[in-house]
Amino acid sequence: MDLFEYQGKQYFARYGISVSPGDVADTLEEAVAVAARVGYPVVVKAQVKVGGRGKAGGVKLAANEAEVRQHAGSILGLNIKGHVVKRLWIEHASDIAKEYYASFTLDRPNKKHLGMLSAQGGVEIEVVAEQDPDAIAMISIDPLRGLDLATARAWVDEARLDEPAREQAAVLLVQLYECYTKGDCDLTEVNPLILTPQGQVHALDAKVTLDDNAAYRHPEWDEFRATETEDPREKMAKEKGLNYIGLDGEVGIIANGAGLAMSTLDVVNQVGGSAANFLDIGGGANADVMAAALEVINADPKVKAIFVNIFGGITRVDEVAKGVLEALGRVHIASPIVLRLDGTNAAEGRAILAPHLNENLITEPTMLDAARRAVALAKA
Ligand code: GDP
Ligand code: MN
């Protein structure tokens, strides 16, 4: 799970990492109130889970209330790479002497952690990596040994951070590593990590990805989860444990396997329709999963037809067919369902459904036929 910047900064603060005082605001009035509290000048920052907010106009300095109103007004509702800004983070503005870059991520092939540190921060690290790869000091950290202060000191020397920043940066890197490991993160990134003209080292941005496999030991992550997705359909799907992504079209899609689900979207597009969602019910789809999938799609008012595309492998089509019938007995489905059933036990599956077929429960022999039928029904 990715965190918003403000959540990442809250997470950092637990490990003693220096961040600016600030608060979230969802309206102009809240923004003004927060700014007054943290003290001018302030930075008004779009809270979206995508990088490059600064370049997109989502990060603005404000010296007074009028400027807070102006910038908060322009940033709220702004669309940054497909993410609409609904929330702002307002913090006391920092003076910047230097911008650095620091991060920890997994180095999977080597079974180590990878630390990256650069005296060239504030720009995308991919750009630095391409134009001046020597400007990034990388260290490989054995998870059993961890990162001690002596190693961090050598690391900041190697990265040639400015002298006044080195000791504080070394301490901060150890804290960031603690946050990354004890906090069960897949990524902690600070860009920029700054040195102020007053000689303070400070995290000005926070990018944190939590390792969902560790969620069981972090009940406190629930508050992050609450803001994770604003799409009510995705929220509902998540609660039911489904792999679902909401889209804008009118044909609801259920497929087994991510690859087949993707192809199903393509085929629906190819015949002139558009998908309402991506939904992979995975292997061994039983009645519970099918009922949950149909329920989530049914709750989407844009859906006008449902295309169930199953290619049985380990998943047996007769089980899927039973699942569909059981699901239909449990939930009332508003849209017609078109099924394409192929693969393991397909004939048995079709036989199970045969007595129940009607204008709202239809089977088609091929994926293309089924897509055409579903799209036609959606447009009817
Ligand atoms: P990003 O563009 O999404 O990575 O957002 P950042 O939080 O990194 O902000 C982008 C840029 O805005 C930073 O690299 C800084 O140059 C600038 N910025 C952010 N906060 C401050 C601040 O408190 N003071 C000043 N002077 N500049 C800031
Ligand atoms: Mn940044």
GROMACS .gro file of C-alpha atoms and ligand atoms in nm:
model
  409
    1MET     CA    1   0.000   0.000   0.000
    2ASP     CA    2   0.131   0.342  -0.098
    3LEU     CA    3   0.090   0.624   0.151
    4PHE     CA    4   0.009   0.986   0.085
    5GLU     CA    5   0.295   1.226   0.160
    6TYR     CA    6   0.130   1.345   0.483
    7GLN     CA    7   0.090   0.985   0.602
    8GLY     CA    8   0.448   0.909   0.506
    9LYS     CA    9   0.563   1.208   0.711
   10GLN     CA   10   0.357   1.090   1.008
   11TYR     CA   11   0.521   0.751   0.968
   12PHE     CA   12   0.869   0.909   0.946
   13ALA     CA   13   0.804   1.115   1.259
   14ARG     CA   14   0.752   0.797   1.465
   15TYR     CA   15   1.115   0.712   1.400
   16GLY     CA   16   1.242   1.057   1.489
   17ILE     CA   17   1.295   1.179   1.133
   18SER     CA   18   1.278   1.557   1.108
   19VAL     CA   19   0.973   1.677   0.911
   20SER     CA   20   0.801   2.017   0.897
   21PRO     CA   21   0.501   2.096   1.118
   22GLY     CA   22   0.181   2.087   0.917
   23ASP     CA   23  -0.167   1.947   0.880
   24VAL     CA   24  -0.415   1.832   0.617
   25ALA     CA   25  -0.691   2.048   0.472
   26ASP     CA   26  -0.983   1.948   0.250
   27THR     CA   27  -1.128   2.297   0.199
   28LEU     CA   28  -1.009   2.657   0.155
   29GLU     CA   29  -1.120   2.749   0.506
   30GLU     CA   30  -0.932   2.453   0.657
   31ALA     CA   31  -0.625   2.549   0.454
   32VAL     CA   32  -0.634   2.903   0.590
   33ALA     CA   33  -0.679   2.776   0.946
   34VAL     CA   34  -0.387   2.531   0.917
   35ALA     CA   35  -0.163   2.798   0.764
   36ALA     CA   36  -0.236   3.033   1.053
   37ARG     CA   37  -0.153   2.755   1.296
   38VAL     CA   38   0.177   2.643   1.142
   39GLY     CA   39   0.289   2.999   1.066
   40TYR     CA   40   0.371   3.179   0.739
   41PRO     CA   41   0.528   3.126   0.495
   42VAL     CA   42   0.368   2.789   0.417
   43VAL     CA   43   0.378   2.534   0.136
   44VAL     CA   44   0.046   2.416  -0.006
   45LYS     CA   45   0.087   2.060  -0.135
   46ALA     CA   46  -0.146   1.837  -0.335
   47GLN     CA   47  -0.195   1.497  -0.171
   48VAL     CA   48  -0.202   1.246  -0.456
   49LYS     CA   49  -0.020   0.916  -0.481
   50VAL     CA   50   0.187   1.015  -0.780
   51GLY     CA   51   0.524   1.188  -0.816
   52GLY     CA   52   0.607   1.511  -0.998
   53ARG     CA   53   0.346   1.715  -0.816
   54GLY     CA   54   0.573   2.019  -0.812
   55LYS     CA   55   0.607   2.027  -1.191
   56ALA     CA   56   0.232   1.977  -1.231
   57GLY     CA   57   0.151   2.286  -1.024
   58GLY     CA   58   0.062   2.087  -0.713
   59VAL     CA   59   0.320   2.242  -0.477
   60LYS     CA   60   0.307   2.619  -0.410
   61LEU     CA   61   0.459   2.856  -0.158
   62ALA     CA   62   0.222   3.102   0.012
   63ALA     CA   63   0.338   3.406   0.209
   64ASN     CA   64  -0.003   3.515   0.339
   65GLU     CA   65  -0.370   3.423   0.363
   66ALA     CA   66  -0.459   3.558   0.020
   67GLU     CA   67  -0.193   3.339  -0.139
   68VAL     CA   68  -0.310   3.033   0.058
   69ARG     CA   69  -0.662   3.089  -0.075
   70GLN     CA   70  -0.535   3.137  -0.428
   71HIS     CA   71  -0.312   2.826  -0.429
   72ALA     CA   72  -0.546   2.601  -0.231
   73GLY     CA   73  -0.820   2.702  -0.476
   74SER     CA   74  -0.610   2.617  -0.778
   75ILE     CA   75  -0.473   2.288  -0.639
   76LEU     CA   76  -0.796   2.139  -0.496
   77GLY     CA   77  -0.964   1.962  -0.787
   78LEU     CA   78  -0.648   1.976  -0.999
   79ASN     CA   79  -0.594   1.663  -1.207
   80ILE     CA   80  -0.236   1.540  -1.168
   81LYS     CA   81  -0.166   1.250  -1.405
   82GLY     CA   82  -0.521   1.120  -1.364
   83HIS     CA   83  -0.534   1.178  -0.987
   84VAL     CA   84  -0.780   1.446  -0.878
   85VAL     CA   85  -0.664   1.639  -0.573
   86LYS     CA   86  -0.911   1.615  -0.285
   87ARG     CA   87  -0.679   1.687   0.003
   88LEU     CA   88  -0.396   1.929   0.076
   89TRP     CA   89  -0.105   1.916   0.313
   90ILE     CA   90  -0.005   2.258   0.445
   91GLU     CA   91   0.329   2.284   0.621
   92HIS     CA   92   0.556   2.559   0.740
   93ALA     CA   93   0.785   2.643   0.448
   94SER     CA   94   1.154   2.565   0.474
   95ASP     CA   95   1.443   2.763   0.333
   96ILE     CA   96   1.652   2.543   0.109
   97ALA     CA   97   2.029   2.558   0.069
   98LYS     CA   98   2.070   2.212  -0.086
   99GLU     CA   99   1.844   1.933  -0.206
  100TYR     CA  100   1.954   1.570  -0.167
  101TYR     CA  101   1.799   1.231  -0.236
  102ALA     CA  102   1.777   0.928  -0.006
  103SER     CA  103   1.591   0.598  -0.030
  104PHE     CA  104   1.576   0.237   0.081
  105THR     CA  105   1.421  -0.038  -0.128
  106LEU     CA  106   1.441  -0.413  -0.162
  107ASP     CA  107   1.715  -0.563  -0.371
  108ARG     CA  108   1.531  -0.889  -0.435
  109PRO     CA  109   1.781  -1.080  -0.649
  110ASN     CA  110   2.056  -1.022  -0.390
  111LYS     CA  111   1.831  -1.074  -0.088
  112LYS     CA  112   1.956  -0.743   0.048
  113HIS     CA  113   1.831  -0.394   0.106
  114LEU     CA  114   1.943  -0.121  -0.131
  115GLY     CA  115   2.019   0.229  -0.006
  116MET     CA  116   2.055   0.514  -0.253
  117LEU     CA  117   2.191   0.854  -0.160
  118SER     CA  118   2.271   1.149  -0.381
  119ALA     CA  119   2.381   1.508  -0.339
  120GLN     CA  120   2.167   1.580  -0.645
  121GLY     CA  121   1.812   1.571  -0.514
  122GLY     CA  122   1.489   1.750  -0.591
  123VAL     CA  123   1.492   1.608  -0.943
  124GLU     CA  124   1.377   1.265  -1.051
  125ILE     CA  125   1.632   1.005  -0.947
  126GLU     CA  126   1.584   0.824  -1.279
  127VAL     CA  127   1.714   1.136  -1.454
  128VAL     CA  128   2.019   1.153  -1.224
  129ALA     CA  129   2.078   0.781  -1.278
  130GLU     CA  130   2.082   0.835  -1.652
  131GLN     CA  131   2.278   1.159  -1.678
  132ASP     CA  132   2.521   1.126  -1.391
  133PRO     CA  133   2.513   0.773  -1.245
  134ASP     CA  134   2.824   0.842  -1.034
  135ALA     CA  135   2.624   1.102  -0.844
  136ILE     CA  136   2.429   0.822  -0.673
  137ALA     CA  137   2.603   0.640  -0.389
  138MET     CA  138   2.450   0.298  -0.346
  139ILE     CA  139   2.496   0.061  -0.059
  140SER     CA  140   2.383  -0.293  -0.019
  141ILE     CA  141   2.267  -0.373   0.333
  142ASP     CA  142   2.258  -0.721   0.480
  143PRO     CA  143   1.923  -0.738   0.660
  144LEU     CA  144   2.080  -0.942   0.941
  145ARG     CA  145   2.343  -0.676   1.006
  146GLY     CA  146   2.137  -0.365   0.944
  147LEU     CA  147   2.275  -0.015   0.901
  148ASP     CA  148   2.490   0.131   1.178
  149LEU     CA  149   2.595   0.492   1.224
  150ALA     CA  150   2.956   0.429   1.122
  151THR     CA  151   2.846   0.282   0.789
  152ALA     CA  152   2.600   0.569   0.740
  153ARG     CA  153   2.882   0.819   0.803
  154ALA     CA  154   3.100   0.656   0.540
  155TRP     CA  155   2.803   0.654   0.305
  156VAL     CA  156   2.734   1.030   0.332
  157ASP     CA  157   3.105   1.093   0.273
  158GLU     CA  158   3.095   0.878  -0.038
  159ALA     CA  159   2.787   1.064  -0.163
  160ARG     CA  160   2.978   1.392  -0.105
  161LEU     CA  161   2.698   1.563   0.085
  162ASP     CA  162   2.797   1.911   0.200
  163GLU     CA  163   3.009   1.903   0.513
  164PRO     CA  164   2.755   2.070   0.747
  165ALA     CA  165   2.490   1.815   0.643
  166ARG     CA  166   2.690   1.497   0.691
  167GLU     CA  167   2.649   1.408   1.057
  168GLN     CA  168   2.277   1.492   1.068
  169ALA     CA  169   2.221   1.309   0.741
  170ALA     CA  170   2.396   0.998   0.875
  171VAL     CA  171   2.172   0.999   1.183
  172LEU     CA  172   1.864   1.055   0.968
  173LEU     CA  173   1.960   0.771   0.733
  174VAL     CA  174   1.980   0.529   1.027
  175GLN     CA  175   1.635   0.649   1.138
  176LEU     CA  176   1.503   0.610   0.784
  177TYR     CA  177   1.642   0.258   0.772
  178GLU     CA  178   1.472   0.178   1.104
  179CYS     CA  179   1.147   0.313   0.962
  180TYR     CA  180   1.196   0.102   0.649
  181THR     CA  181   1.269  -0.223   0.834
  182LYS     CA  182   1.082  -0.200   1.166
  183GLY     CA  183   0.802  -0.015   0.990
  184ASP     CA  184   0.773  -0.297   0.732
  185CYS     CA  185   0.811  -0.082   0.422
  186ASP     CA  186   0.896  -0.188   0.068
  187LEU     CA  187   1.014   0.164  -0.003
  188THR     CA  188   1.104   0.476   0.191
  189GLU     CA  189   1.215   0.767  -0.024
  190VAL     CA  190   1.297   1.126   0.066
  191ASN     CA  191   1.328   1.360  -0.231
  192PRO     CA  192   1.429   1.621  -0.151
  193LEU     CA  193   1.612   1.570   0.171
  194ILE     CA  194   1.725   1.924   0.239
  195LEU     CA  195   1.997   2.120   0.410
  196THR     CA  196   1.865   2.457   0.526
  197PRO     CA  197   2.077   2.775   0.529
  198GLN     CA  198   2.055   2.742   0.910
  199GLY     CA  199   2.232   2.405   0.881
  200GLN     CA  200   1.940   2.172   0.950
  201VAL     CA  201   1.884   1.846   0.763
  202HIS     CA  202   1.521   1.778   0.705
  203ALA     CA  203   1.279   1.557   0.503
  204LEU     CA  204   1.077   1.778   0.270
  205ASP     CA  205   0.890   1.500   0.092
  206ALA     CA  206   0.798   1.143   0.187
  207LYS     CA  207   0.725   0.847  -0.034
  208VAL     CA  208   0.640   0.531   0.159
  209THR     CA  209   0.515   0.194   0.035
  210LEU     CA  210   0.408  -0.043   0.310
  211ASP     CA  211   0.456  -0.417   0.270
  212ASP     CA  212   0.099  -0.551   0.273
  213ASN     CA  213   0.228  -0.894   0.381
  214ALA     CA  214   0.307  -0.740   0.719
  215ALA     CA  215  -0.035  -0.583   0.766
  216TYR     CA  216  -0.134  -0.846   1.024
  217ARG     CA  217   0.112  -0.702   1.273
  218HIS     CA  218   0.018  -0.340   1.210
  219PRO     CA  219  -0.336  -0.271   1.328
  220GLU     CA  220  -0.244   0.098   1.312
  221TRP     CA  221  -0.230   0.074   0.930
  222ASP     CA  222  -0.610   0.065   0.928
  223GLU     CA  223  -0.617   0.443   0.934
  224PHE     CA  224  -0.402   0.448   0.618
  225ARG     CA  225  -0.625   0.191   0.457
  226ALA     CA  226  -0.932   0.403   0.525
  227THR     CA  227  -0.802   0.666   0.280
  228GLU     CA  228  -0.648   0.422   0.038
  229THR     CA  229  -0.910   0.428  -0.232
  230GLU     CA  230  -1.187   0.674  -0.290
  231ASP     CA  231  -1.368   0.458  -0.545
  232PRO     CA  232  -1.654   0.297  -0.350
  233ARG     CA  233  -1.658   0.002  -0.590
  234GLU     CA  234  -1.291  -0.068  -0.523
  235LYS     CA  235  -1.349  -0.033  -0.151
  236MET     CA  236  -1.628  -0.291  -0.162
  237ALA     CA  237  -1.422  -0.527  -0.379
  238LYS     CA  238  -1.126  -0.497  -0.144
  239GLU     CA  239  -1.346  -0.586   0.153
  240LYS     CA  240  -1.448  -0.900  -0.033
  241GLY     CA  241  -1.087  -0.985  -0.117
  242LEU     CA  242  -1.126  -0.940  -0.492
  243ASN     CA  243  -0.865  -0.819  -0.738
  244TYR     CA  244  -1.077  -0.537  -0.886
  245ILE     CA  245  -1.008  -0.209  -1.063
  246GLY     CA  246  -1.294   0.025  -1.147
  247LEU     CA  247  -1.318   0.170  -1.499
  248ASP     CA  248  -1.568   0.394  -1.678
  249GLY     CA  249  -1.746   0.166  -1.926
  250GLU     CA  250  -2.075  -0.022  -1.925
  251VAL     CA  251  -1.972  -0.389  -1.956
  252GLY     CA  252  -1.890  -0.553  -1.623
  253ILE     CA  253  -1.616  -0.813  -1.656
  254ILE     CA  254  -1.536  -1.126  -1.458
  255ALA     CA  255  -1.250  -1.347  -1.574
  256ASN     CA  256  -1.021  -1.605  -1.418
  257GLY     CA  257  -0.659  -1.498  -1.437
  258ALA     CA  258  -0.517  -1.150  -1.485
  259GLY     CA  259  -0.406  -1.222  -1.841
  260LEU     CA  260  -0.750  -1.340  -1.948
  261ALA     CA  261  -0.909  -1.042  -1.773
  262MET     CA  262  -0.683  -0.806  -1.970
  263SER     CA  263  -0.763  -0.982  -2.298
  264THR     CA  264  -1.131  -0.959  -2.212
  265LEU     CA  265  -1.102  -0.580  -2.181
  266ASP     CA  266  -0.930  -0.572  -2.520
  267VAL     CA  267  -1.193  -0.784  -2.689
  268VAL     CA  268  -1.475  -0.575  -2.544
  269ASN     CA  269  -1.299  -0.267  -2.679
  270GLN     CA  270  -1.238  -0.431  -3.013
  271VAL     CA  271  -1.610  -0.488  -3.069
  272GLY     CA  272  -1.696  -0.129  -2.980
  273GLY     CA  273  -1.776  -0.156  -2.611
  274SER     CA  274  -1.601  -0.039  -2.300
  275ALA     CA  275  -1.531  -0.220  -1.976
  276ALA     CA  276  -1.672  -0.109  -1.642
  277ASN     CA  277  -1.394  -0.283  -1.454
  278PHE     CA  278  -1.108  -0.525  -1.442
  279LEU     CA  279  -1.183  -0.823  -1.219
  280ASP     CA  280  -0.974  -1.135  -1.189
  281ILE     CA  281  -1.136  -1.397  -0.970
  282GLY     CA  282  -0.820  -1.606  -0.980
  283GLY     CA  283  -0.800  -1.983  -0.973
  284GLY     CA  284  -1.049  -2.214  -0.802
  285ALA     CA  285  -1.338  -1.970  -0.824
  286ASN     CA  286  -1.613  -2.105  -0.602
  287ALA     CA  287  -1.967  -1.982  -0.546
  288ASP     CA  288  -1.862  -1.741  -0.273
  289VAL     CA  289  -1.610  -1.569  -0.496
  290MET     CA  290  -1.852  -1.561  -0.789
  291ALA     CA  291  -2.130  -1.419  -0.570
  292ALA     CA  292  -1.896  -1.153  -0.434
  293ALA     CA  293  -1.780  -1.065  -0.786
  294LEU     CA  294  -2.134  -1.038  -0.920
  295GLU     CA  295  -2.237  -0.832  -0.619
  296VAL     CA  296  -1.958  -0.578  -0.667
  297ILE     CA  297  -2.034  -0.543  -1.038
  298ASN     CA  298  -2.406  -0.526  -0.968
  299ALA     CA  299  -2.354  -0.232  -0.733
  300ASP     CA  300  -2.204  -0.027  -1.018
  301PRO     CA  301  -2.492   0.175  -1.171
  302LYS     CA  302  -2.301   0.220  -1.499
  303VAL     CA  303  -2.298  -0.154  -1.571
  304LYS     CA  304  -2.553  -0.257  -1.836
  305ALA     CA  305  -2.430  -0.610  -1.910
  306ILE     CA  306  -2.193  -0.858  -1.746
  307PHE     CA  307  -1.943  -1.069  -1.937
  308VAL     CA  308  -1.816  -1.375  -1.748
  309ASN     CA  309  -1.515  -1.514  -1.932
  310ILE     CA  310  -1.381  -1.838  -1.789
  311PHE     CA  311  -1.113  -2.057  -1.932
  312GLY     CA  312  -1.095  -2.360  -1.706
  313GLY     CA  313  -0.754  -2.493  -1.616
  314ILE     CA  314  -0.711  -2.580  -1.253
  315THR     CA  315  -1.041  -2.399  -1.217
  316ARG     CA  316  -1.311  -2.642  -1.330
  317VAL     CA  317  -1.584  -2.490  -1.543
  318ASP     CA  318  -1.856  -2.707  -1.382
  319GLU     CA  319  -1.761  -2.557  -1.044
  320VAL     CA  320  -1.780  -2.210  -1.191
  321ALA     CA  321  -2.124  -2.286  -1.340
  322LYS     CA  322  -2.246  -2.406  -1.001
  323GLY     CA  323  -2.101  -2.094  -0.851
  324VAL     CA  324  -2.289  -1.872  -1.093
  325LEU     CA  325  -2.620  -2.045  -1.015
  326GLU     CA  326  -2.558  -2.031  -0.643
  327ALA     CA  327  -2.464  -1.665  -0.671
  328LEU     CA  328  -2.780  -1.589  -0.868
  329GLY     CA  329  -2.981  -1.753  -0.592
  330ARG     CA  330  -2.819  -1.523  -0.338
  331VAL     CA  331  -2.806  -1.187  -0.513
  332HIS     CA  332  -3.046  -1.026  -0.751
  333ILE     CA  333  -2.848  -0.919  -1.056
  334ALA     CA  334  -2.989  -0.625  -1.248
  335SER     CA  335  -2.798  -0.677  -1.575
  336PRO     CA  336  -2.798  -0.965  -1.824
  337ILE     CA  337  -2.504  -1.205  -1.791
  338VAL     CA  338  -2.322  -1.345  -2.093
  339LEU     CA  339  -2.092  -1.639  -2.026
  340ARG     CA  340  -1.813  -1.783  -2.228
  341LEU     CA  341  -1.708  -2.113  -2.071
  342ASP     CA  342  -1.417  -2.307  -2.207
  343GLY     CA  343  -1.143  -2.540  -2.088
  344THR     CA  344  -1.156  -2.805  -1.817
  345ASN     CA  345  -1.506  -2.956  -1.785
  346ALA     CA  346  -1.658  -2.689  -2.012
  347ALA     CA  347  -1.923  -2.929  -2.148
  348GLU     CA  348  -2.029  -3.027  -1.795
  349GLY     CA  349  -2.044  -2.661  -1.702
  350ARG     CA  350  -2.263  -2.570  -1.996
  351ALA     CA  351  -2.491  -2.864  -1.918
  352ILE     CA  352  -2.536  -2.741  -1.562
  353LEU     CA  353  -2.638  -2.397  -1.686
  354ALA     CA  354  -2.853  -2.518  -1.980
  355PRO     CA  355  -3.185  -2.553  -1.790
  356HIS     CA  356  -3.141  -2.203  -1.643
  357LEU     CA  357  -3.062  -2.006  -1.955
  358ASN     CA  358  -3.294  -1.718  -2.045
  359GLU     CA  359  -3.263  -1.364  -2.184
  360ASN     CA  360  -3.068  -1.263  -1.871
  361LEU     CA  361  -2.839  -1.566  -1.859
  362ILE     CA  362  -2.678  -1.640  -2.192
  363THR     CA  363  -2.387  -1.856  -2.307
  364GLU     CA  364  -2.183  -1.798  -2.621
  365PRO     CA  365  -1.935  -2.043  -2.774
  366THR     CA  366  -1.638  -1.806  -2.813
  367MET     CA  367  -1.486  -1.508  -2.640
  368LEU     CA  368  -1.552  -1.287  -2.943
  369ASP     CA  369  -1.918  -1.393  -2.970
  370ALA     CA  370  -1.968  -1.336  -2.601
  371ALA     CA  371  -1.806  -0.992  -2.619
  372ARG     CA  372  -2.029  -0.893  -2.911
  373ARG     CA  373  -2.339  -1.015  -2.729
  374ALA     CA  374  -2.249  -0.838  -2.404
  375VAL     CA  375  -2.171  -0.513  -2.584
  376ALA     CA  376  -2.494  -0.532  -2.784
  377LEU     CA  377  -2.694  -0.590  -2.463
  378ALA     CA  378  -2.514  -0.304  -2.292
  379LYS     CA  379  -2.607  -0.068  -2.571
  380ALA     CA  380  -2.965  -0.194  -2.605
  381GDP     P1  381   0.705   1.628  -0.582
  381GDP     O1  382   0.723   1.723  -0.697
  381GDP     O2  383   0.577   1.550  -0.594
  381GDP     O3  384   0.822   1.539  -0.561
  381GDP     O4  385   0.687   1.719  -0.449
  381GDP     P2  386   0.794   1.772  -0.342
  381GDP     O5  387   0.734   1.763  -0.210
  381GDP     O6  388   0.925   1.703  -0.359
  381GDP     O7  389   0.809   1.924  -0.382
  381GDP     C1  390   0.860   1.964  -0.506
  381GDP     C2  391   0.958   2.076  -0.490
  381GDP     O8  392   0.894   2.186  -0.428
  381GDP     C3  393   1.075   2.045  -0.400
  381GDP     O9  394   1.179   1.977  -0.470
  381GDP     C4  395   1.118   2.180  -0.356
  381GDP    O10  396   1.205   2.237  -0.452
  381GDP     C5  397   0.988   2.259  -0.353
  381GDP     N1  398   0.944   2.272  -0.213
  381GDP     C6  399   0.871   2.184  -0.141
  381GDP     N2  400   0.859   2.227  -0.013
  381GDP     C7  401   0.925   2.342  -0.005
  381GDP     C8  402   0.953   2.434   0.103
  381GDP    O11  403   0.914   2.417   0.219
  381GDP     N3  404   1.027   2.543   0.072
  381GDP     C9  405   1.075   2.568  -0.053
  381GDP     N4  406   1.148   2.675  -0.073
  381GDP     N5  407   1.053   2.483  -0.156
  381GDP    C10  408   0.980   2.372  -0.132
  382MN      MN  409   0.953   1.497  -0.415
   0.00000   0.00000   0.00000
